[in-house]
C-alpha cells in the first residue's frame, strides 16, 4: 500500500529515529508527567484535608473527609478528564492537533495553581473551590490524552511507533514518582521546622496550622513542568497527516516535514485530492460504514480501557487503605498530620519506583517486538492471577510476617498493569482509526477509561470498607471488605483479557494501512 501513499507520509514511515522524535516525546511526555502528578497527588493529601477541616473534638481517630466529600475530591478531576477527552478529541480533528494542544496546557497550568488557592477557611468553601478547579484541571488533562497520542503516532515511523507513543505515556510513571517524592520532601521539611505530637497525645496540636500550606504547595507545583514546555508545544508544526489528509493542504504538509526531516519533499496536491475522493475517506463517525469497518475496533479499545481503569485507579486510590490494613502505615492516631502525609507518600513512591516505572519502560522496550496484542493479553492475564492470589488467601497476607510478600504481589500487579494494558490501551486507538477521526476515537476510548476510573474512584471508596460497620471509616456504610474488593477486581481483569481479542494488531503497519484510508472502493477493511 506504500505506493498509494503520499511521499511525505512514506518519508515519515521509513524515517530513521532522529532528534525530532525525542523532542516530540519530551514535549508530549511532559504533559503526561503533569497529568499523572496532578491526578495522583490528591490521594496523598486527602487524609490531611480530613484532619485540618473535619476535626471532631474528643474523637478517637483523626478527622476524615465525609464520604460524599471524599468521593468528590478524589473523583471530580476524572469527571473533568472524561469531558475534556471527548471535547478536545473532537476539536483536534476539527481544528488541528497543534492549535488545540496549547489550549489544554494553559488550562492545566492555571487550574493547578488555582487548586491550591481555595477561598476562606470554611471547610465547605475550601472543598467546593478545590473541586471546582480540579474539575477544570481534569478538563485540560483530558485534552492531553487524544492529542499527545495522535501527534506522536502521526510523527513516528512504522518501526518504532509503538515505543514512541508508549514513551509519552510512560512519563506518567515519573509524574507519580515525582508527586510522591515531592510530598515526602515538603512534609519532612515542615515536620522538621514545626514539631508536633501524635494525635493520641494531643489531638489538636498534632495538626500544626502550617500544615494547611503543605497540601496547597503539593497541588500547585504540578503547574511547573507543564509551563516549561508551553513554548516548545507552540513551535511544533502541525502533523503532516492532519495537514494533508484532513486539511488537504499538500504544500504545507511537504513544507513542514521538509524542515522536520531535513529532506526535500514534493507537494502532491492532486494525489491528496484523489485520496480524499476515495469512498474509504467519505464516511463519518456515526455511519453504518464506520460501524462496519471500525465498530468492533472501537468496542475493543473502549471496553479494554474501561475495564483496565476500574482496576488501575481503584488500586491507586485505595492503596493507602491497603497499606494501613497490612500495617505498612501505622494507625492514624499514632502519627502527626505531616507524618501521615510522609508515610503515605513513601509507600506510593516505593510502589512507583519498584513496579510502576519499570512496567512502563518494559512496554517501551518490547512493544515493537512482541506487539500490542501480546503485551495487553499478558498484562490482563497476570493482573487477574495476582489479584486472585492476593484475595483468596487474604488472611495469610495480613499477618505481620507476610506483609512484605503482600506488597511484592501488589507491586507485581502494578508492574503488569503498566507492562500491559495501561500502556497498550493508550497506544492502539492512536493507530487504527482514520486521520479525520483519529483524535475523536482516541478521545472516546480514553473517556471510556475515565468512566472506569470513576467507577473505581467512587465505587471502591465504599466497597473496600470493613464489613463490620463499627470498623468502617467514619460516615461510611459497611462495605464488602478489601478481600472481596480484590476478588471483584480479579473478575474485572479477566473480562479485560477477553475483550482484548477485539483489538487488532498494528505492529509494523502504517497508519493508513491500519485505517484503510488508501484502499480502493473494491477493498474492504474488516
Short mmCIF file of C-alpha atoms in Angstrom, two decimals:
data_model
loop_
_atom_site.label_atom_id
_atom_site.label_comp_id
_atom_site.label_asym_id
_atom_site.label_seq_id
_atom_site.Cartn_x
_atom_site.Cartn_y
_atom_site.Cartn_z
CA UNK A 1 0.00 0.00 0.00
CA UNK A 2 3.05 2.25 0.31
CA UNK A 3 2.95 3.14 -3.41
CA UNK A 4 -0.57 4.55 -2.95
CA UNK A 5 0.51 6.74 -0.08
CA UNK A 6 1.77 10.31 -0.21
CA UNK A 7 5.55 10.66 -0.36
CA UNK A 8 5.57 12.90 2.69
CA UNK A 9 3.79 10.18 4.73
CA UNK A 10 6.07 7.46 3.35
CA UNK A 11 9.05 9.57 4.37
CA UNK A 12 7.73 9.73 7.93
CA UNK A 13 7.01 5.97 7.96
CA UNK A 14 10.53 4.97 6.95
CA UNK A 15 12.47 7.79 8.68
CA UNK A 16 15.29 6.70 10.95
CA UNK A 17 14.98 7.63 14.60
CA UNK A 18 16.10 11.27 14.79
CA UNK A 19 16.37 14.08 17.29
CA UNK A 20 12.88 15.41 16.43
CA UNK A 21 11.39 12.10 17.61
CA UNK A 22 12.92 12.56 21.06
CA UNK A 23 11.91 16.24 21.12
CA UNK A 24 8.30 15.22 20.40
CA UNK A 25 8.42 12.56 23.15
CA UNK A 26 9.66 15.11 25.70
CA UNK A 27 7.20 17.84 24.68
CA UNK A 28 4.21 15.48 24.72
CA UNK A 29 5.57 13.48 27.66
CA UNK A 30 5.87 16.46 29.99
CA UNK A 31 2.13 16.92 29.59
CA UNK A 32 1.66 13.35 30.83
CA UNK A 33 4.15 13.89 33.63
CA UNK A 34 1.93 16.76 34.77
CA UNK A 35 -1.26 14.74 34.21
CA UNK A 36 -0.07 11.92 36.47
CA UNK A 37 1.27 14.28 39.12
CA UNK A 38 -2.00 16.23 39.24
CA UNK A 39 -4.33 13.21 39.17
CA UNK A 40 -2.50 11.12 41.77
CA UNK A 41 -1.18 13.76 44.20
CA UNK A 42 -4.71 14.24 45.58
CA UNK A 43 -4.57 10.75 47.12
CA UNK A 44 -1.52 11.91 49.13
CA UNK A 45 -3.31 14.80 50.81
CA UNK A 46 -6.90 13.59 51.41
CA UNK A 47 -6.05 12.30 54.92
CA UNK A 48 -4.51 15.68 55.77
CA UNK A 49 -7.56 17.55 54.44
CA UNK A 50 -9.71 15.46 56.80
CA UNK A 51 -7.50 16.32 59.79
CA UNK A 52 -7.43 20.06 59.01
CA UNK A 53 -11.05 20.69 58.04
CA UNK A 54 -13.07 17.88 59.65
CA UNK A 55 -11.57 17.53 63.11
CA UNK A 56 -14.06 16.34 65.77
CA UNK A 57 -13.24 17.20 69.38
CA UNK A 58 -12.95 14.13 71.59
CA UNK A 59 -12.87 11.64 68.68
CA UNK A 60 -10.65 8.56 68.99
CA UNK A 61 -9.45 8.88 65.39
CA UNK A 62 -8.26 11.99 63.48
CA UNK A 63 -10.84 13.79 61.33
CA UNK A 64 -11.53 12.34 57.91
CA UNK A 65 -13.36 13.62 54.85
CA UNK A 66 -17.07 12.67 54.85
CA UNK A 67 -17.85 10.02 52.21
CA UNK A 68 -19.53 12.41 49.77
CA UNK A 69 -16.72 14.97 50.08
CA UNK A 70 -14.01 12.31 49.74
CA UNK A 71 -15.68 10.87 46.64
CA UNK A 72 -15.99 14.36 45.12
CA UNK A 73 -12.39 15.40 45.87
CA UNK A 74 -10.98 12.10 44.58
CA UNK A 75 -13.27 11.74 41.58
CA UNK A 76 -14.14 15.23 40.30
CA UNK A 77 -10.93 15.51 38.25
CA UNK A 78 -11.93 12.29 36.46
CA UNK A 79 -15.29 13.85 35.53
CA UNK A 80 -13.40 16.79 34.04
CA UNK A 81 -10.94 14.49 32.29
CA UNK A 82 -13.73 12.49 30.67
CA UNK A 83 -15.37 15.68 29.39
CA UNK A 84 -12.03 17.04 28.16
CA UNK A 85 -11.16 13.83 26.33
CA UNK A 86 -14.41 13.92 24.36
CA UNK A 87 -14.34 17.67 23.67
CA UNK A 88 -10.66 18.14 22.81
CA UNK A 89 -10.58 14.82 20.95
CA UNK A 90 -13.34 16.09 18.66
CA UNK A 91 -11.74 19.54 18.44
CA UNK A 92 -8.36 18.04 17.49
CA UNK A 93 -9.95 16.55 14.37
CA UNK A 94 -11.83 19.75 13.53
CA UNK A 95 -9.20 22.46 14.19
CA UNK A 96 -5.95 20.53 14.02
CA UNK A 97 -3.80 18.88 16.67
CA UNK A 98 -1.37 21.76 17.20
CA UNK A 99 -3.94 24.56 17.55
CA UNK A 100 -5.73 22.74 20.36
CA UNK A 101 -2.55 21.47 22.05
CA UNK A 102 -1.58 24.79 23.62
CA UNK A 103 -5.11 25.38 24.96
CA UNK A 104 -5.07 22.17 27.01
CA UNK A 105 -1.71 23.03 28.55
CA UNK A 106 -2.76 26.52 29.68
CA UNK A 107 -5.95 25.14 31.25
CA UNK A 108 -3.80 22.64 33.18
CA UNK A 109 -1.33 25.29 34.37
CA UNK A 110 -3.97 27.80 35.51
CA UNK A 111 -6.12 25.22 37.29
CA UNK A 112 -3.14 23.53 39.01
CA UNK A 113 -2.29 26.88 40.59
CA UNK A 114 -5.92 27.71 41.36
CA UNK A 115 -6.41 24.30 43.07
CA UNK A 116 -4.17 25.46 45.89
CA UNK A 117 -5.79 28.89 46.20
CA UNK A 118 -9.13 27.82 47.65
CA UNK A 119 -11.10 30.58 49.30
CA UNK A 120 -11.74 31.16 53.02
CA UNK A 121 -11.16 28.75 55.94
CA UNK A 122 -14.66 27.30 55.92
CA UNK A 123 -14.49 23.56 55.06
CA UNK A 124 -17.41 23.74 52.61
CA UNK A 125 -15.92 26.71 50.77
CA UNK A 126 -12.46 25.14 50.61
CA UNK A 127 -13.77 21.81 49.30
CA UNK A 128 -16.17 23.46 46.84
CA UNK A 129 -13.44 25.62 45.27
CA UNK A 130 -10.96 22.73 45.30
CA UNK A 131 -13.48 20.53 43.46
CA UNK A 132 -14.36 23.33 41.01
CA UNK A 133 -10.77 23.91 39.94
CA UNK A 134 -9.91 20.21 39.91
CA UNK A 135 -12.79 19.61 37.51
CA UNK A 136 -11.33 22.15 35.07
CA UNK A 137 -7.82 20.83 35.71
CA UNK A 138 -9.17 17.42 34.65
CA UNK A 139 -10.76 19.05 31.60
CA UNK A 140 -7.33 20.24 30.44
CA UNK A 141 -5.69 16.91 31.29
CA UNK A 142 -8.38 15.15 29.27
CA UNK A 143 -7.37 17.00 26.13
CA UNK A 144 -3.78 15.86 26.51
CA UNK A 145 -4.71 12.18 26.06
CA UNK A 146 -6.03 12.15 22.46
CA UNK A 147 -3.81 14.99 21.26
CA UNK A 148 -0.49 13.67 22.62
CA UNK A 149 -1.17 10.14 21.38
CA UNK A 150 -2.33 11.31 17.94
CA UNK A 151 0.56 13.75 17.45
CA UNK A 152 3.14 11.14 18.44
CA UNK A 153 1.60 8.42 16.25
CA UNK A 154 1.48 10.78 13.25
CA UNK A 155 5.09 11.90 13.70
CA UNK A 156 6.57 8.43 14.33
CA UNK A 157 7.96 5.88 11.89
CA UNK A 158 6.41 2.44 11.37
CA UNK A 159 9.24 0.53 13.01
CA UNK A 160 9.29 2.25 16.41
CA UNK A 161 5.88 3.97 16.56
CA UNK A 162 4.63 1.84 19.44
CA UNK A 163 7.71 2.60 21.54
CA UNK A 164 7.42 6.34 20.90
CA UNK A 165 3.72 6.54 21.86
CA UNK A 166 4.35 4.32 24.89
CA UNK A 167 7.31 6.53 25.92
CA UNK A 168 5.00 9.56 26.01
CA UNK A 169 2.59 7.64 28.23
CA UNK A 170 5.46 6.26 30.35
CA UNK A 171 6.16 9.78 31.59
CA UNK A 172 3.12 9.17 33.80
CA UNK A 173 5.32 6.89 35.91
CA UNK A 174 7.78 9.70 36.56
CA UNK A 175 4.86 12.02 37.37
CA UNK A 176 3.56 9.62 40.05
CA UNK A 177 7.11 9.21 41.35
CA UNK A 178 7.70 12.97 41.43
CA UNK A 179 4.41 13.53 43.28
CA UNK A 180 5.37 11.07 45.99
CA UNK A 181 8.94 12.35 46.33
CA UNK A 182 7.93 16.00 46.44
CA UNK A 183 5.26 15.27 49.07
CA UNK A 184 7.89 13.46 51.15
CA UNK A 185 10.33 16.36 50.90
CA UNK A 186 7.77 19.07 51.69
CA UNK A 187 6.14 17.16 54.58
CA UNK A 188 9.54 16.24 56.07
CA UNK A 189 10.74 19.85 55.81
CA UNK A 190 7.61 21.22 57.52
CA UNK A 191 7.71 18.43 60.12
CA UNK A 192 11.32 19.29 60.99
CA UNK A 193 10.51 23.00 61.25
CA UNK A 194 7.16 22.69 63.08
CA UNK A 195 7.38 19.84 65.58
CA UNK A 196 4.09 18.30 66.72
CA UNK A 197 2.97 15.42 68.99
CA UNK A 198 0.98 12.40 67.73
CA UNK A 199 -2.82 12.64 67.58
CA UNK A 200 -3.29 10.34 70.60
CA UNK A 201 -1.09 12.66 72.69
CA UNK A 202 -2.56 15.99 71.54
CA UNK A 203 -5.44 15.76 69.01
CA UNK A 204 -5.41 19.47 68.10
CA UNK A 205 -1.64 20.02 68.36
CA UNK A 206 -0.90 17.04 66.05
CA UNK A 207 -2.05 19.16 63.09
CA UNK A 208 0.07 22.32 63.06
CA UNK A 209 -1.52 25.41 61.41
CA UNK A 210 1.26 25.41 58.79
CA UNK A 211 0.01 22.02 57.51
CA UNK A 212 -2.60 23.99 55.56
CA UNK A 213 0.22 25.24 53.31
CA UNK A 214 1.58 21.76 52.63
CA UNK A 215 -1.35 20.35 50.63
CA UNK A 216 -1.67 23.61 48.69
CA UNK A 217 2.01 23.60 47.71
CA UNK A 218 1.84 19.93 46.66
CA UNK A 219 -1.14 20.64 44.36
CA UNK A 220 0.23 23.89 42.91
CA UNK A 221 3.70 22.59 41.98
CA UNK A 222 2.02 20.45 39.29
CA UNK A 223 1.85 23.59 37.12
CA UNK A 224 5.63 23.92 36.72
CA UNK A 225 6.56 21.09 34.30
CA UNK A 226 3.63 21.92 32.00
CA UNK A 227 4.53 25.61 31.97
CA UNK A 228 8.13 24.81 30.99
CA UNK A 229 7.04 23.02 27.79
CA UNK A 230 4.43 25.56 26.58
CA UNK A 231 6.86 27.43 24.28
CA UNK A 232 8.02 24.19 22.62
CA UNK A 233 4.46 22.98 22.07
CA UNK A 234 3.70 26.18 20.23
CA UNK A 235 6.76 25.75 18.00
CA UNK A 236 5.83 22.22 16.85
CA UNK A 237 4.47 22.16 13.29
CA UNK A 238 1.09 20.57 12.61
CA UNK A 239 1.32 16.85 11.80
CA UNK A 240 1.62 16.05 8.08
CA UNK A 241 -1.22 13.55 8.28
CA UNK A 242 -3.65 16.17 9.54
CA UNK A 243 -2.42 18.84 7.10
CA UNK A 244 -2.51 16.53 4.06
CA UNK A 245 -5.35 14.07 4.76
CA UNK A 246 -7.75 16.26 6.76
CA UNK A 247 -6.94 19.88 5.85
CA UNK A 248 -5.95 18.69 2.32
CA UNK A 249 -3.03 21.11 2.08
CA UNK A 250 -0.24 19.09 0.43
CA UNK A 251 2.07 22.09 0.02
CA UNK A 252 2.03 22.94 3.74
CA UNK A 253 2.49 19.30 4.76
CA UNK A 254 5.53 18.92 2.48
CA UNK A 255 6.99 22.23 3.67
CA UNK A 256 6.58 21.40 7.38
CA UNK A 257 8.01 17.90 7.12
CA UNK A 258 10.90 19.02 4.88
CA UNK A 259 12.07 21.15 7.81
CA UNK A 260 11.47 18.40 10.36
CA UNK A 261 13.10 15.57 8.35
CA UNK A 262 15.66 17.88 6.71
CA UNK A 263 14.99 16.45 3.25
CA UNK A 264 13.30 17.89 0.16
CA UNK A 265 9.72 16.66 -0.27
CA UNK A 266 7.42 17.50 -3.15
CA UNK A 267 3.84 18.63 -2.66
CA UNK A 268 1.34 16.22 -4.22
CA UNK A 269 -1.88 18.21 -4.24
CA UNK A 270 -3.51 16.11 -6.97
CA UNK A 271 -2.79 12.89 -5.08
CA UNK A 272 -4.21 14.42 -1.87
CA UNK A 273 -7.45 15.18 -3.73
CA UNK A 274 -7.54 11.66 -5.23
CA UNK A 275 -7.15 10.09 -1.77
CA UNK A 276 -9.84 12.41 -0.36
CA UNK A 277 -12.24 11.34 -3.14
CA UNK A 278 -11.97 7.61 -2.29
CA UNK A 279 -15.06 6.06 -0.62
CA UNK A 280 -12.84 4.94 2.26
CA UNK A 281 -12.41 8.61 3.20
CA UNK A 282 -16.02 9.72 2.86
CA UNK A 283 -17.79 8.19 5.87
CA UNK A 284 -18.23 9.88 9.24
CA UNK A 285 -18.25 8.58 12.80
CA UNK A 286 -22.00 7.98 13.06
CA UNK A 287 -22.42 5.95 9.88
CA UNK A 288 -23.03 2.30 9.02
CA UNK A 289 -19.77 2.27 7.07
CA UNK A 290 -17.77 3.29 10.17
CA UNK A 291 -19.64 0.65 12.17
CA UNK A 292 -18.80 -2.00 9.57
CA UNK A 293 -15.13 -1.07 9.28
CA UNK A 294 -14.23 0.06 12.78
CA UNK A 295 -17.17 -0.71 15.06
CA UNK A 296 -15.57 -3.78 16.69
CA UNK A 297 -12.25 -1.95 16.93
CA UNK A 298 -13.87 0.93 18.83
CA UNK A 299 -15.73 -1.53 21.05
CA UNK A 300 -12.41 -3.26 21.76
CA UNK A 301 -10.50 -0.07 22.62
CA UNK A 302 -13.32 1.36 24.78
CA UNK A 303 -14.10 -1.86 26.69
CA UNK A 304 -10.48 -2.76 27.46
CA UNK A 305 -9.66 0.78 28.64
CA UNK A 306 -12.86 0.89 30.73
CA UNK A 307 -12.08 -2.40 32.49
CA UNK A 308 -8.39 -1.57 32.93
CA UNK A 309 -9.11 1.78 34.58
CA UNK A 310 -11.61 0.30 37.05
CA UNK A 311 -8.78 -1.87 38.37
CA UNK A 312 -5.92 0.60 37.91
CA UNK A 313 -7.46 3.66 39.52
CA UNK A 314 -9.21 1.82 42.34
CA UNK A 315 -5.82 0.32 43.27
CA UNK A 316 -4.10 3.71 43.25
CA UNK A 317 -6.85 5.42 45.19
CA UNK A 318 -7.23 2.87 47.94
CA UNK A 319 -3.64 1.67 48.12
CA UNK A 320 -3.13 3.81 51.24
CA UNK A 321 -6.01 1.88 52.81
CA UNK A 322 -4.37 -1.42 51.82
CA UNK A 323 -1.08 -0.29 53.33
CA UNK A 324 -2.89 0.63 56.53
CA UNK A 325 -4.73 -2.70 56.60
CA UNK A 326 -1.48 -4.69 56.37
CA UNK A 327 0.36 -2.40 58.81
CA UNK A 328 2.73 -0.63 56.40
CA UNK A 329 1.27 2.69 57.52
CA UNK A 330 0.75 2.88 61.30
CA UNK A 331 -2.67 3.71 62.80
CA UNK A 332 -3.57 7.35 62.11
CA UNK A 333 -3.81 8.24 65.81
CA UNK A 334 -0.12 7.38 66.34
CA UNK A 335 1.01 9.95 63.72
CA UNK A 336 1.00 13.69 63.20
CA UNK A 337 -0.74 15.17 60.13
CA UNK A 338 2.61 15.81 58.41
CA UNK A 339 3.99 12.41 59.42
CA UNK A 340 0.97 10.71 57.87
CA UNK A 341 1.49 12.51 54.54
CA UNK A 342 5.15 11.45 54.60
CA UNK A 343 4.34 7.78 55.19
CA UNK A 344 1.55 7.63 52.57
CA UNK A 345 3.84 9.36 50.04
CA UNK A 346 6.71 6.99 50.90
CA UNK A 347 4.51 3.94 50.25
CA UNK A 348 3.29 5.35 46.91
CA UNK A 349 6.84 6.28 45.89
CA UNK A 350 8.13 2.78 46.63
CA UNK A 351 5.34 1.20 44.57
CA UNK A 352 6.06 3.61 41.69
CA UNK A 353 9.81 3.01 41.87
CA UNK A 354 9.62 -0.78 42.12
CA UNK A 355 6.77 -1.57 39.75
CA UNK A 356 5.02 1.34 38.02
CA UNK A 357 8.03 2.98 36.34
CA UNK A 358 9.77 -0.31 35.33
CA UNK A 359 6.48 -1.63 33.92
CA UNK A 360 6.07 1.37 31.61
CA UNK A 361 9.61 1.14 30.27
CA UNK A 362 9.39 -2.63 29.72
CA UNK A 363 6.49 -1.79 27.40
CA UNK A 364 8.55 0.87 25.60
CA UNK A 365 11.38 -1.62 25.09
CA UNK A 366 9.27 -4.57 23.93
CA UNK A 367 6.06 -3.24 22.30
CA UNK A 368 7.50 -3.20 18.76
CA UNK A 369 8.96 -6.69 19.20
CA UNK A 370 6.14 -8.51 21.00
CA UNK A 371 3.28 -6.46 19.56
CA UNK A 372 0.41 -4.63 21.27
CA UNK A 373 -1.93 -7.65 21.43
CA UNK A 374 0.56 -9.97 23.16
CA UNK A 375 1.55 -7.38 25.78
CA UNK A 376 -2.07 -6.48 26.56
CA UNK A 377 -3.12 -10.13 26.82
CA UNK A 378 -0.15 -10.94 29.06
CA UNK A 379 -0.81 -7.90 31.26
CA UNK A 380 -4.50 -8.56 31.83
CA UNK A 381 -3.86 -12.28 32.43
CA UNK A 382 -1.13 -11.66 35.01
CA UNK A 383 -3.21 -8.96 36.76
CA UNK A 384 -6.04 -11.49 37.04
CA UNK A 385 -3.71 -14.12 38.52
CA UNK A 386 -2.14 -11.73 41.04
CA UNK A 387 -5.46 -10.24 42.13
CA UNK A 388 -6.84 -13.69 42.94
CA UNK A 389 -3.53 -14.64 44.58
CA UNK A 390 -3.91 -11.60 46.86
CA UNK A 391 -7.61 -12.07 47.52
CA UNK A 392 -8.10 -15.81 48.08
CA UNK A 393 -5.57 -16.23 50.95
CA UNK A 394 -6.10 -12.62 52.15
CA UNK A 395 -5.92 -13.59 55.85
CA UNK A 396 -2.46 -15.03 55.23
CA UNK A 397 -1.21 -11.71 53.84
CA UNK A 398 -2.45 -9.68 56.82
CA UNK A 399 -0.13 -11.46 59.29
CA UNK A 400 2.86 -9.35 60.22
CA UNK A 401 5.43 -11.84 58.88
CA UNK A 402 3.81 -11.89 55.42
CA UNK A 403 3.45 -8.15 54.79
CA UNK A 404 6.47 -7.86 52.51
CA UNK A 405 5.08 -10.72 50.40
CA UNK A 406 1.76 -8.88 50.08
CA UNK A 407 3.49 -5.69 48.93
CA UNK A 408 5.60 -7.70 46.44
CA UNK A 409 2.45 -9.29 44.95
CA UNK A 410 0.68 -5.94 44.90
CA UNK A 411 3.71 -4.40 43.14
CA UNK A 412 3.68 -7.17 40.53
CA UNK A 413 0.02 -6.39 39.81
CA UNK A 414 1.05 -2.79 39.12
CA UNK A 415 4.03 -3.92 37.05
CA UNK A 416 1.80 -5.98 34.74
CA UNK A 417 -0.78 -3.20 34.53
CA UNK A 418 1.93 -0.93 33.12
CA UNK A 419 3.78 -3.63 31.18
CA UNK A 420 0.38 -4.41 29.74
CA UNK A 421 -2.99 -2.76 29.19
CA UNK A 422 -2.31 0.59 30.88
CA UNK A 423 0.18 1.39 28.10
CA UNK A 424 -1.36 -0.52 25.18
CA UNK A 425 -4.87 0.88 25.64
CA UNK A 426 -3.30 4.33 25.12
CA UNK A 427 -1.21 3.30 22.09
CA UNK A 428 -3.66 1.31 19.94
CA UNK A 429 -6.51 3.86 19.47
CA UNK A 430 -3.95 6.30 18.04
CA UNK A 431 -3.02 3.82 15.30
CA UNK A 432 -6.11 2.05 13.96
CA UNK A 433 -8.61 4.80 13.03
CA UNK A 434 -8.64 7.19 10.00
CA UNK A 435 -6.80 10.52 10.38
CA UNK A 436 -10.01 12.59 10.21
CA UNK A 437 -11.48 10.57 13.15
CA UNK A 438 -8.28 9.52 14.96
CA UNK A 439 -8.28 12.12 17.72
CA UNK A 440 -12.06 11.74 18.25
CA UNK A 441 -11.90 7.93 18.52
CA UNK A 442 -8.92 8.11 20.86
CA UNK A 443 -10.87 10.62 22.97
CA UNK A 444 -13.90 8.27 23.08
CA UNK A 445 -11.68 5.34 24.10
CA UNK A 446 -9.92 7.39 26.76
CA UNK A 447 -13.24 8.76 28.06
CA UNK A 448 -14.48 5.20 28.43
CA UNK A 449 -11.36 4.57 30.51
CA UNK A 450 -12.08 7.54 32.73
CA UNK A 451 -15.63 6.26 33.20
CA UNK A 452 -13.97 3.13 34.56
CA UNK A 453 -11.70 5.28 36.73
CA UNK A 454 -14.79 6.96 38.19
CA UNK A 455 -16.29 3.55 38.98
CA UNK A 456 -13.02 2.68 40.68
CA UNK A 457 -12.62 6.02 42.44
CA UNK A 458 -16.21 6.36 43.67
CA UNK A 459 -17.22 2.72 44.00
CA UNK A 460 -14.19 1.36 45.84
CA UNK A 461 -14.24 4.10 48.46
CA UNK A 462 -17.39 2.34 49.63
CA UNK A 463 -16.67 -1.26 48.59
CA UNK A 464 -13.32 -1.52 50.37
CA UNK A 465 -14.83 -0.55 53.75
CA UNK A 466 -14.84 -3.16 56.50
CA UNK A 467 -17.89 -5.46 56.55
CA UNK A 468 -18.33 -4.58 60.22
CA UNK A 469 -19.82 -1.05 60.24
CA UNK A 470 -18.19 -0.26 63.60
CA UNK A 471 -14.76 -0.78 61.96
CA UNK A 472 -15.57 1.20 58.80
CA UNK A 473 -14.28 4.76 58.35
CA UNK A 474 -16.40 7.48 59.91
CA UNK A 475 -19.51 8.22 57.86
CA UNK A 476 -19.21 5.23 55.55
CA UNK A 477 -21.65 2.31 55.45
CA UNK A 478 -20.25 -1.21 55.80
CA UNK A 479 -18.57 -2.37 52.58
CA UNK A 480 -17.55 -5.76 51.27
CA UNK A 481 -14.01 -5.50 52.68
CA UNK A 482 -10.62 -5.37 50.99
CA UNK A 483 -10.57 -9.11 50.24
CA UNK A 484 -13.87 -9.12 48.36
CA UNK A 485 -12.90 -5.89 46.58
CA UNK A 486 -9.76 -7.62 45.30
CA UNK A 487 -11.90 -10.57 44.10
CA UNK A 488 -14.13 -8.13 42.16
CA UNK A 489 -11.02 -6.58 40.58
CA UNK A 490 -9.81 -10.07 39.60
CA UNK A 491 -13.06 -10.65 37.69
CA UNK A 492 -12.76 -7.21 36.04
CA UNK A 493 -9.23 -8.06 34.84
CA UNK A 494 -10.42 -11.41 33.46
CA UNK A 495 -13.11 -9.62 31.41
CA UNK A 496 -10.36 -7.31 30.10
CA UNK A 497 -8.45 -10.39 28.92
CA UNK A 498 -11.47 -11.49 26.89
CA UNK A 499 -12.14 -8.04 25.37
CA UNK A 500 -8.51 -7.82 24.19
CA UNK A 501 -9.44 -10.22 21.36
CA UNK A 502 -11.49 -7.40 19.76
CA UNK A 503 -8.40 -5.22 19.26
CA UNK A 504 -6.33 -5.60 16.02
CA UNK A 505 -2.52 -5.80 15.94
CA UNK A 506 -0.88 -2.71 14.45
CA UNK A 507 2.81 -3.60 14.87
CA UNK A 508 4.92 -2.66 11.84
CA UNK A 509 2.00 -1.34 9.76
CA UNK A 510 1.50 2.21 8.51
CA UNK A 511 -1.37 4.25 9.94
CA UNK A 512 -3.03 4.35 6.51
CA UNK A 513 -2.76 0.57 6.17
CA UNK A 514 -4.46 0.09 9.56
CA UNK A 515 -7.22 2.64 8.90
CA UNK A 516 -7.82 1.64 5.26
CA UNK A 517 -7.55 5.25 4.06
CA UNK A 518 -5.64 4.32 0.89
CA UNK A 519 -7.77 1.37 -0.16
CA UNK A 520 -9.79 1.43 -3.36
CA UNK A 521 -13.58 1.11 -3.45
CA UNK A 522 -13.46 -2.64 -4.08
CA UNK A 523 -11.31 -3.28 -0.99
CA UNK A 524 -12.74 -3.72 2.49
CA UNK A 525 -11.33 -3.14 5.92
CA UNK A 526 -12.62 -5.70 8.39
#
